[in-house]
C-alpha cells in the first residue's frame, strides 16, 4: 500500500485494477491505480457499476482505514476515456471488450499506442494490421466496442435519473440499440422485461422525463405492477378489486377514480380480466396471463377426470406387505385418472409410488416419474430405484426419450405420469403438464400438503385437495424406522402446531442465541468447522437454509460469508463481480430461471468451472453433468447456493442442515409451513440457531392463503 504524503489529492483520474467488495446497497470497494499512485483503495456508492479496466475521474476525501490504509472515500465518479498507454492496455485487456485478452491488448496498444481507441472507433479496419487479428476477430471487436459504448451511454443516462448504473447492461441485453430510446420515451415498458426494474425505478425515470403524475400511462403501469408484485412476492393469482384499487392509488398517490378508469382501459385492451367471484361478494382482478393459465388448467383437469381410463386394469395383488392406507392408494391410482397422494415424512409415499409404478408396468402400461426440480427427480429415482426426470425435461424432450430409459416416455405415450413434490407445481408448470397428458391417461400428484407452496404463483396441490371430486389418500402411518428419527418426530410436532422437544438430540438440535450477528457467526462456524470436524464429513454435505434474504442472517449476507470461508479470492485467479455477487471457479450455484435454450431449469444445482473475462463468460456444470455457459450479462439468472432460502430448498434433501431462526423485521417470513419444510429437508441432522421466541412464532403462525380460483373453477366445471 502506498503511503501518501499530505495533502492527499482529492480529485484524480485512476484506473480500476480490481473490485474488492460490492454490497447489496451498491457500496463498492475497488483497488485503483493512478499516475504516481499505485494500489490505493477507493470506496463509496458513487463507484456503483465500476468495472476492472475502466478509467474514472474521482473526487472525494481521504481517511485511514485499519485494513486498507489510505482510502479515498468517493463522493463523485465520472467515467472517462483512458488516454495513457498503460490505462488503454488495462482497459482493453480487462475483458470489457469481448474477444480481447491481455496478450492481444498488449499487441494492439504496442502497434497503435495512444491512438488505439481512436483507431477502434473511427478506423476499425486497421485492426487487421495487428498479428492474429483477421476479419472475423476484427468484426467481433468492433461489435463488442459498440456494445460497450452503448452501455456506457446508458450508465450516464441512468445516473442522471438517479438510477443505479448497474442496470445499464441488463437494459442493453434486452433492447440492444433501441435501449436509449425506450429508456427515455417509454420507461414503463422496462417493468417486468428487465430484471431488477420494478415500478418505482421506471416511475422515477418517467417523472424526471416530464411524464405527468396523473398520466394514464403511469396509472396503467401501476395497476399491472401491483398485480405482478402480488404474483411474484405472495404467489397470488388475483387481487380483490378494492385491494388492487387501493394499492395502485397508494403507489402513484392519485385518486381511486383515476385508477378505476385506467383499469377499465386495461380491461378493454384485454391486459387484465375482472370477474365476479362466485365464492363471495365483490370482484377480483387477474393479469391476463394468470387468468388464462388458471382457466386452462381447470379445463385440462376436468377433461382428465371425466375420461375413461385407457390403463389395462387387472386385480392388484399386494406382495409388498403394504400398510392398509398404502394399499388403498395403489388401488385408487389404478382406477382414477387423476389422484393425489399426500403424507408427512416417514409415511411411505416413495415406497407406495414404487409399488404403483411396478404394478402398472406389470399390467403392460408405461410410466413416467417426474418432479419439478432436478434434485427432487434424482431423489425420487434413488428412493424408488426407477428412472425419473424433471417435469421441464419431460415436456421439452417428450418426443425424444433417451435410449434405454423405459420410464422416460412423453406424457402422450405414458399410461401413468407421476409428479413427486407436487406442492412445488406452480400454475404455469401445472398447466403445461396437464395439457400434455392425453385423455384417458392417469395423473398422480404426490406431495406433502403441509409444505410451502410453489415459488411461482398458484397453490395447485392445496387447491386440488379442496375439490371433493378429486380422489385422494393421505398416508398417516409413520413406519417404525422413521419413528426413530428425531427429525421426523420434530416435523410431525411442528405440523400439528406443537413445539419440538428442546434442545433436542439424535438428529434435531436447537441452540439458543439472541443477537442476530452472533447467530450468523455461529451458523458459519457450525457449517464450515464444527460439524465437519465432529461428524468427520466434507463441508459439501452441509446446507445452510435461511427463512429470509436480507439482514445478518439472510441468504445474501450468510452466503457471502460462507463463500469467503469456503472459496475465497485467490491471487492470479479470474473472478467476476455481477452486482453484489462475485463468481469464482469452484462456487456452488443454482439457476433461478428456466432457460430452455440452455437446457437448465430453476432449482438445479451446479458448480462454476471457469470464469473467462476475455469471452465474458462464466461456465458451469450441473450436478447432472450438463455444461452451460452464461454471458456476464446473464448472471442474474444464477444465484450462489452456499446459503439458500427454504423455498429454493424444496424437493431437495441434505445430510446436514443448519439454519438461523431469528425474528428480524418482525419475523414476517416465519410461519409453520416454512419451518416444517426447513426441518424436513434434513436427512441426518438439522441444527437450528436463534431465539426460542422466534421458533415458537414459526410453530404457531399459520401464514396466509394465496388468492387462487382454481378449486372453485374446477368444481364448477365438473358440475356442468
XYZ file of C-alpha atoms in Angstrom, residues 195 578 581 583 587-593 598 600-601 604-608 618-622 628-631 634-641 648:
37
model
C -34.776 -7.951 -14.231
C -22.079 -9.102 -11.122
C -22.184 -11.171 -6.257
C -18.326 -15.561 -9.285
C -18.531 -21.734 -6.481
C -21.743 -23.642 -5.863
C -24.599 -22.017 -7.805
C -28.136 -22.669 -8.988
C -30.215 -21.259 -11.854
C -33.192 -19.225 -10.662
C -34.904 -19.156 -14.064
C -29.515 -23.681 -22.307
C -31.226 -25.670 -17.378
C -34.106 -25.134 -15.003
C -30.906 -27.235 -10.334
C -27.522 -27.132 -8.624
C -24.191 -26.660 -10.347
C -20.529 -25.733 -9.916
C -18.669 -22.909 -11.635
C -18.984 -17.959 -16.718
C -19.139 -21.701 -17.345
C -20.954 -24.123 -15.051
C -21.516 -27.865 -14.840
C -24.821 -29.018 -13.368
C -23.575 -24.492 -19.745
C -22.140 -21.037 -20.438
C -23.596 -17.782 -19.113
C -22.589 -14.427 -20.550
C -26.917 -13.176 -17.939
C -25.541 -13.791 -14.466
C -28.671 -12.525 -12.757
C -30.103 -15.917 -13.817
C -27.701 -17.590 -11.353
C -27.507 -17.357 -7.589
C -24.941 -18.766 -5.213
C -26.142 -21.731 -3.181
C -35.471 -22.860 -3.024
